[in-house]
Coordinates of C-alpha atoms in Angstrom, one line a residue:
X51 CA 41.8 49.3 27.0
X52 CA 39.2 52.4 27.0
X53 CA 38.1 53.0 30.5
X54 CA 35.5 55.9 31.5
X55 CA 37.3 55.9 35.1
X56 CA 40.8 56.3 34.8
X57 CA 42.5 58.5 31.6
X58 CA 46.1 57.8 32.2
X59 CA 46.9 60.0 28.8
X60 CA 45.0 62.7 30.2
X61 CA 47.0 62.4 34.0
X62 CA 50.4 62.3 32.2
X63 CA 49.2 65.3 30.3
X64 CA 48.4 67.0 33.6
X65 CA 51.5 66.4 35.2
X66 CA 53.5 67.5 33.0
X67 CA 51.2 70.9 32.4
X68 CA 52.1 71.1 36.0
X69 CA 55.7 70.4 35.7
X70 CA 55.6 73.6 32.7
X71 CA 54.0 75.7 34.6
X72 CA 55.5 75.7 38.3
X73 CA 58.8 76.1 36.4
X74 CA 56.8 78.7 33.9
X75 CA 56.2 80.2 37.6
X76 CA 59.5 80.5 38.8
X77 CA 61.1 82.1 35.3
X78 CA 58.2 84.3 35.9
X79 CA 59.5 85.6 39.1
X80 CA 63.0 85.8 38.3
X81 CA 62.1 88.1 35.6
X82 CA 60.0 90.1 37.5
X83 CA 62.6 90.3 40.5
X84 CA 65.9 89.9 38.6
X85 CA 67.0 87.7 41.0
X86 CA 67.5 84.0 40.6
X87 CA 68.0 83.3 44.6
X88 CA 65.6 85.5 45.8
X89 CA 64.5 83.4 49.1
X90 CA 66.7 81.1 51.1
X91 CA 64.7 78.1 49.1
X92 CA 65.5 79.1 46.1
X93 CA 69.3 78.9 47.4
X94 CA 70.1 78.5 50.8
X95 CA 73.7 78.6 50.6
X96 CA 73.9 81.3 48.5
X97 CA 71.0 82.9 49.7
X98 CA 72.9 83.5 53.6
X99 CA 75.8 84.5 51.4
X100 CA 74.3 87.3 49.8
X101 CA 72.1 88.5 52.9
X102 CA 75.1 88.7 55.1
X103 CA 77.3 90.5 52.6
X104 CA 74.0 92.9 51.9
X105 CA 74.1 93.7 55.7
X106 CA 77.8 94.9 55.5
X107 CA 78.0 96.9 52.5
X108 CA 74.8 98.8 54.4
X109 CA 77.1 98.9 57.7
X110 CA 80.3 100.2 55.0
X111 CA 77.8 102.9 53.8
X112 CA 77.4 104.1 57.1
X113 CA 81.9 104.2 57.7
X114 CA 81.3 106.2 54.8
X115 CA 79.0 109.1 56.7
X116 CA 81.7 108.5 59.2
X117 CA 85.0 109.2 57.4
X118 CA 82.7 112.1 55.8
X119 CA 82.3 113.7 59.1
X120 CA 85.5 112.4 60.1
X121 CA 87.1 114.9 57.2
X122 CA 85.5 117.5 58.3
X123 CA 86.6 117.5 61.3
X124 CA 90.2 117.1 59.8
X125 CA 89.9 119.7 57.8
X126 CA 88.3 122.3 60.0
X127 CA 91.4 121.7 62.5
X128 CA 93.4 121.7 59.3
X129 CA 92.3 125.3 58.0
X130 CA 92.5 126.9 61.4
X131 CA 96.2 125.7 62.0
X132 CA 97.4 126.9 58.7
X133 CA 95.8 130.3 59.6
X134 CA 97.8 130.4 62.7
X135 CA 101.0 129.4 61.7
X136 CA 100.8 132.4 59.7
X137 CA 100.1 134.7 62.5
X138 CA 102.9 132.8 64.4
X139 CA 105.4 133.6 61.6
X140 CA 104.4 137.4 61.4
X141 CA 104.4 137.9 65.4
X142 CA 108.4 136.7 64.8
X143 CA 108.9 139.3 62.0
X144 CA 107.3 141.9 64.8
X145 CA 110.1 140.9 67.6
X146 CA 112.6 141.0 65.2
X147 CA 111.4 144.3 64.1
X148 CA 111.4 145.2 68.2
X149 CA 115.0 144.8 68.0
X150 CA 116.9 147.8 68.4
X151 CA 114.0 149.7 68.8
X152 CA 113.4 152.4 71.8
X153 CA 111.1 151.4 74.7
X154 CA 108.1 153.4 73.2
X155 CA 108.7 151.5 69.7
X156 CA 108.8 148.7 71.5
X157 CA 105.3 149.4 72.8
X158 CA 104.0 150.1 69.8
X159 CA 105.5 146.6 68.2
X160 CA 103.7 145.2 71.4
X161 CA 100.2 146.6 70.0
X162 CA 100.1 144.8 67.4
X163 CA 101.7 141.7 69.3
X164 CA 98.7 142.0 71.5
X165 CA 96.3 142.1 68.6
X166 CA 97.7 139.0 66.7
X167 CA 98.0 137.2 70.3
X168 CA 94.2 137.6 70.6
X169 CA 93.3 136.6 67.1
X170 CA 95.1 133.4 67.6
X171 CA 93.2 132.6 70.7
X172 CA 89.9 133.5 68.5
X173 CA 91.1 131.2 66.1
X174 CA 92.0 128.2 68.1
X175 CA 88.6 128.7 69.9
X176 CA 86.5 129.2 66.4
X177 CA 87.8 125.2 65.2
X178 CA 84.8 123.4 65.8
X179 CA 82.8 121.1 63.9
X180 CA 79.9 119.2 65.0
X181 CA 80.9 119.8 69.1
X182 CA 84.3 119.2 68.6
X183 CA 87.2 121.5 68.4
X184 CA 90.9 119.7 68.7
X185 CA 93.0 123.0 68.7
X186 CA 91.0 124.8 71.7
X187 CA 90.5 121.8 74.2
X188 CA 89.9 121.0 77.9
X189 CA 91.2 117.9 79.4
X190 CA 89.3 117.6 82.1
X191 CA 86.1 116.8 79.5
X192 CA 86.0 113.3 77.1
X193 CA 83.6 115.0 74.4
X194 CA 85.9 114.0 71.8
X195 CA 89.3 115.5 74.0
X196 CA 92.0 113.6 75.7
X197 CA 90.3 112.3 79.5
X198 CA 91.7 113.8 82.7
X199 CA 95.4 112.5 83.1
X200 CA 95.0 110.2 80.4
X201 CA 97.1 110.4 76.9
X202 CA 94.1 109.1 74.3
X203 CA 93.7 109.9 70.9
X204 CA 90.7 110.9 69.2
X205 CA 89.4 107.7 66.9
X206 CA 88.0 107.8 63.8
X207 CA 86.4 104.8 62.6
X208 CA 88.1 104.2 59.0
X209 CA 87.3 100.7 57.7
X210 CA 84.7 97.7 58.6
X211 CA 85.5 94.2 57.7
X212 CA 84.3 90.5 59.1
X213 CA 86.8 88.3 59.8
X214 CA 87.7 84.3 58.6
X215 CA 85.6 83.8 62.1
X216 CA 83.1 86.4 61.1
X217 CA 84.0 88.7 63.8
X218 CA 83.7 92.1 63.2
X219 CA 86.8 94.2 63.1
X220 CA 86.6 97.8 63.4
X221 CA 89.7 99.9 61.6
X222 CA 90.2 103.3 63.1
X223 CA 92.5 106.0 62.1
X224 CA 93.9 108.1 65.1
X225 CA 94.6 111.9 65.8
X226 CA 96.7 113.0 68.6
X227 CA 94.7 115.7 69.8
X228 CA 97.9 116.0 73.1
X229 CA 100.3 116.8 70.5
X230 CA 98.6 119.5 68.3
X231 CA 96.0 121.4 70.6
X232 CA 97.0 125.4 70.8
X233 CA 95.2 125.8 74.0
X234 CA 94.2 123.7 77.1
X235 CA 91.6 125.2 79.8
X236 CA 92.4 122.3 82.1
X237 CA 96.2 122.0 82.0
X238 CA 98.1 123.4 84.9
X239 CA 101.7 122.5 83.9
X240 CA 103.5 124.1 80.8
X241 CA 104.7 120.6 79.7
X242 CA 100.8 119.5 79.2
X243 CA 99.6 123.4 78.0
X244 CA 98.6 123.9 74.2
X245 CA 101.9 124.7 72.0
X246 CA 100.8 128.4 72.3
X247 CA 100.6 129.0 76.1
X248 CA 103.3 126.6 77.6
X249 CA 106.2 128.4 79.1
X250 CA 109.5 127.3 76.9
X251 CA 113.0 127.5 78.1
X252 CA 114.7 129.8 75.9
X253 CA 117.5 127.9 76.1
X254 CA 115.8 124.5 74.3
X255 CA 112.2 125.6 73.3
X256 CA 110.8 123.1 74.7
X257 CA 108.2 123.4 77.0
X258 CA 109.2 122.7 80.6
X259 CA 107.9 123.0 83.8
X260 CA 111.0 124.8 85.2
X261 CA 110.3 127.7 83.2
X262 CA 109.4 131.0 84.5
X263 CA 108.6 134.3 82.7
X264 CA 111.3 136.7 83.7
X265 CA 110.3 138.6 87.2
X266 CA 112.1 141.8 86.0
X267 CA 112.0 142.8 82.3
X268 CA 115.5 144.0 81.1
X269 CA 116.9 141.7 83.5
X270 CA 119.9 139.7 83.0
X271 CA 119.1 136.3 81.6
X272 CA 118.4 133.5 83.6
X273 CA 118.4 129.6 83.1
X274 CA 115.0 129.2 83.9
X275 CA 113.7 132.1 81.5
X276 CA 110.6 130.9 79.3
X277 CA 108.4 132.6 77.0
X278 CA 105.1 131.4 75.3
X279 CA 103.9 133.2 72.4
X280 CA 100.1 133.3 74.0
X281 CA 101.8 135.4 76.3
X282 CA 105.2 137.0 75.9
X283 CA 105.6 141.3 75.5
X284 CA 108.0 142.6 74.2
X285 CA 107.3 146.0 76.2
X286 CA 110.9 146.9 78.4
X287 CA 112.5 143.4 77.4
X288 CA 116.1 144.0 76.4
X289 CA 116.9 142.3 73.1
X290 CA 119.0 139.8 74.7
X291 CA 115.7 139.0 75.8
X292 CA 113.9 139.6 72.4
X293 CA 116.2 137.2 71.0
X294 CA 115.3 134.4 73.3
X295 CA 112.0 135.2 72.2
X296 CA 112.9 134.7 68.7
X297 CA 113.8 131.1 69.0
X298 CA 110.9 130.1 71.7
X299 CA 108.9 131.7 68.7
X300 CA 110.4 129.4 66.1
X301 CA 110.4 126.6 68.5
X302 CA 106.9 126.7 68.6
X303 CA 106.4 127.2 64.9
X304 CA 108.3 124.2 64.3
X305 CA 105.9 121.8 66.8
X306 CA 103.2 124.0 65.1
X307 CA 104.3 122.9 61.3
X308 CA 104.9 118.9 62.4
X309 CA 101.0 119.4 64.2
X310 CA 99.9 120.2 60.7
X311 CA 101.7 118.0 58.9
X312 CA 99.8 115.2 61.1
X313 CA 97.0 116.1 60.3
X314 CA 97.7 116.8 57.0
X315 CA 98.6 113.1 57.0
X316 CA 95.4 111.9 58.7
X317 CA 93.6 113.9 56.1
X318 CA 95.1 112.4 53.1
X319 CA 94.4 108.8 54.9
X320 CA 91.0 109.8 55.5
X321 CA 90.2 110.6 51.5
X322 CA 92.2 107.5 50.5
X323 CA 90.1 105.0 52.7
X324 CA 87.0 106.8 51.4
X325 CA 88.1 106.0 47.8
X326 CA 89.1 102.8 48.8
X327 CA 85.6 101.8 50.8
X328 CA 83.7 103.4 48.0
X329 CA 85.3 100.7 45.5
X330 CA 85.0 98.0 47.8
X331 CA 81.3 98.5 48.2
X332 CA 80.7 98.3 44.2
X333 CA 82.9 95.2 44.4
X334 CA 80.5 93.7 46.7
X335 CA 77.7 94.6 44.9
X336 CA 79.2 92.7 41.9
X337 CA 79.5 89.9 44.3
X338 CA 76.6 89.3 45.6
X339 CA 75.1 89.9 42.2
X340 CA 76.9 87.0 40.4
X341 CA 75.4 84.9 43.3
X342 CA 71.6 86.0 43.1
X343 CA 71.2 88.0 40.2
X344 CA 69.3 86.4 37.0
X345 CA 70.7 86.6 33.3
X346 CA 67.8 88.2 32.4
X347 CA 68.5 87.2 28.6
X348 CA 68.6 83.1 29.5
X349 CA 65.6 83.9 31.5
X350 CA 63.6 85.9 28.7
X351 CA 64.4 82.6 26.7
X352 CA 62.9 80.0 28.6
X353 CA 59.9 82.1 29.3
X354 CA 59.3 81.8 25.5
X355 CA 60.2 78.5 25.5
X356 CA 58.0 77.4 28.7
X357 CA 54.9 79.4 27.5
X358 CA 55.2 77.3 23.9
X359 CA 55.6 74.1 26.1
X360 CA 51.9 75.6 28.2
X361 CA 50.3 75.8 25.1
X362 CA 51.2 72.7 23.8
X363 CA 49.9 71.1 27.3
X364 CA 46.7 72.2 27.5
X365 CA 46.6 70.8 24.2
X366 CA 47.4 67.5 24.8
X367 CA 45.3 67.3 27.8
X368 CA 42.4 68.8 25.6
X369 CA 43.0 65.4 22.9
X370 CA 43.3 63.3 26.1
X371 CA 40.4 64.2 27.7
X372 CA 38.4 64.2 24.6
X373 CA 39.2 60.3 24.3
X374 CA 36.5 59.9 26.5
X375 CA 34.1 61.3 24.3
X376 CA 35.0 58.7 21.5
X377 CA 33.6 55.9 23.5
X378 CA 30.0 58.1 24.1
X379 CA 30.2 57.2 19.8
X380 CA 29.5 53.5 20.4
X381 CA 26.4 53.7 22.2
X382 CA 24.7 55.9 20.0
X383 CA 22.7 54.3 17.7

């Protein structure tokens, strides 16, 4: 039956022209995006998948700064340790050399002493990167130090990560500042003093409180006898004395060498992780991108494909709509 008020050829024409081109419509923006789930109706599953992991590889970006400045911080403390060990070893090689010598030689050793005692101060005090200087500290300040009476390393934040929860758990890699400062303005005990100025007993070279400098130089040896290479002389000491020296000396070079092996340790973490969180970002990147990324070559397809099937809509709703010009045919005369 012919009727001039309803075309159903020419309304199932239209709907599927519609049908072709909503879908032509969403091929359309997946090609121009590259994304298949681009909004959370596209793919809401997917779509809170990829937003959330989005959000953390920006947060990992930012561990990365951190480790960055973290090494340098590393390796600032790092440069100026080696440097002093090797004033440490040469200031040995001088009371060695004092040994034996005449009390004006001795003075003369002590010059030069004096001079490599200062430089090492310089040094300690020169290690600072952005505010921060681990070898020249005082306690008594938190700006990146051990607090007042309190044993706390420094933290470096290393590694970010979300748990099965989604908690966020923070991985930090720690330096010891207590166990490889040179120098501490605040400390008023040799046991908490820098490796440098804490009196040592001779007798252990360890740093102790009962340790005294020797009241009389040339004296007989006592007990409590300690030296500190910040401060010892070797002006009018008897080599008795000079060799007590000699081991506070390499005492100290020892806890001097293990301080730079630390952070020789933490430095070698610190480029690992950044490796390692450097690779983990790309792998999250691939990820996410086999969730919401399109195949740009499927998609290229059914453009072509959906743009033949447009064409071939508007046709059919052109010969469906012209039906209703055949029945104007049989009321001309």
């Amino acid at each position: 039956m012919a009727s001039i008020n309803t075309n159903p050829s020419a309304m199932t024409a239209l709907q599927s022209l519609h049908v072709t081109n909503k879908a032509l419509a969403v091929v359309q923006g997946r090609i121009s995006t590259g994304l298949r789930v681009a909004e959370a109706k596209d793919n809401a599953a997917y779509w809170s998948i990829a937003t959330t992991m989005r959000s953390d590889n920006k947060v990992l970006a930012t561990v990365q700064d951190t480790l960055g400045l973290g090494a340098s911080r590393v390796d600032t403390a790092y440069t100026a340790l080696e440097s002093t060990l090797d004033l440490v070893s040469d200031m040995r090689q001088k009371i060695l050399a004092a040994i034996g010598k005449d009390p004006s030689g001795k003075d003369q050793i002590q010059q030069e002493i004096s001079a490599i005692q200062a430089q090492l101060e310089s040094m300690a005090r020169s290690a600072t990167f952005s505010g921060q200087n681990w070898l020249a500290v005082n306690a008594s300040e938190t700006n990146g130090h051990p607090a007042e009476g309190v044993h706390r390393p420094v933290e470096i934040v290393s590694s970010f990560s979300r748990g099965h929860t989604g908690a966020i758990e923070l991985g930090m890699i720690e330096i010891d500042v207590d166990r490889i400062k040179l120098y501490d303005d605040a400390a008023t005990t040799n046991e908490t003093k820098g490796l440098l100025e804490g009196l040592r007993l001779a007798s252990t070279g360890k740093r102790d409180d009962t340790a005294e400098a020797p009241a009389t130089p040339g004296a007989d040896a006592e007990a409590t006898d300690g030296y500190a290479v910040a401060s010892l002389s070797v002006s009018g000491y008897s080599d008795d004395q000079l060799k007590d020296m000699l081991s506070v000396v390499d005492a100290t070079l020892k806890e001097m060498t293990d301080a730079a092996t630390s952070i020789g340790a933490a430095k070698k973490r610190i480029d690992l992780q950044k490796d390692f969180g450097s690779n983990l970002m790309d792998s999250i990147d691939r990820g996410v991108g086999q969730l919401v990324d399109a195949d740009m070559n499927k998609e290229s397809t059914r453009l072509q494909a959906l743009q033949v099937q447009q064409q071939l809509g508007i046709q059919s709703l052109s010969i469906a709509n012209s039906n209703a010009q055949n029945i104007l045919s049989l009321f001309r005369q």
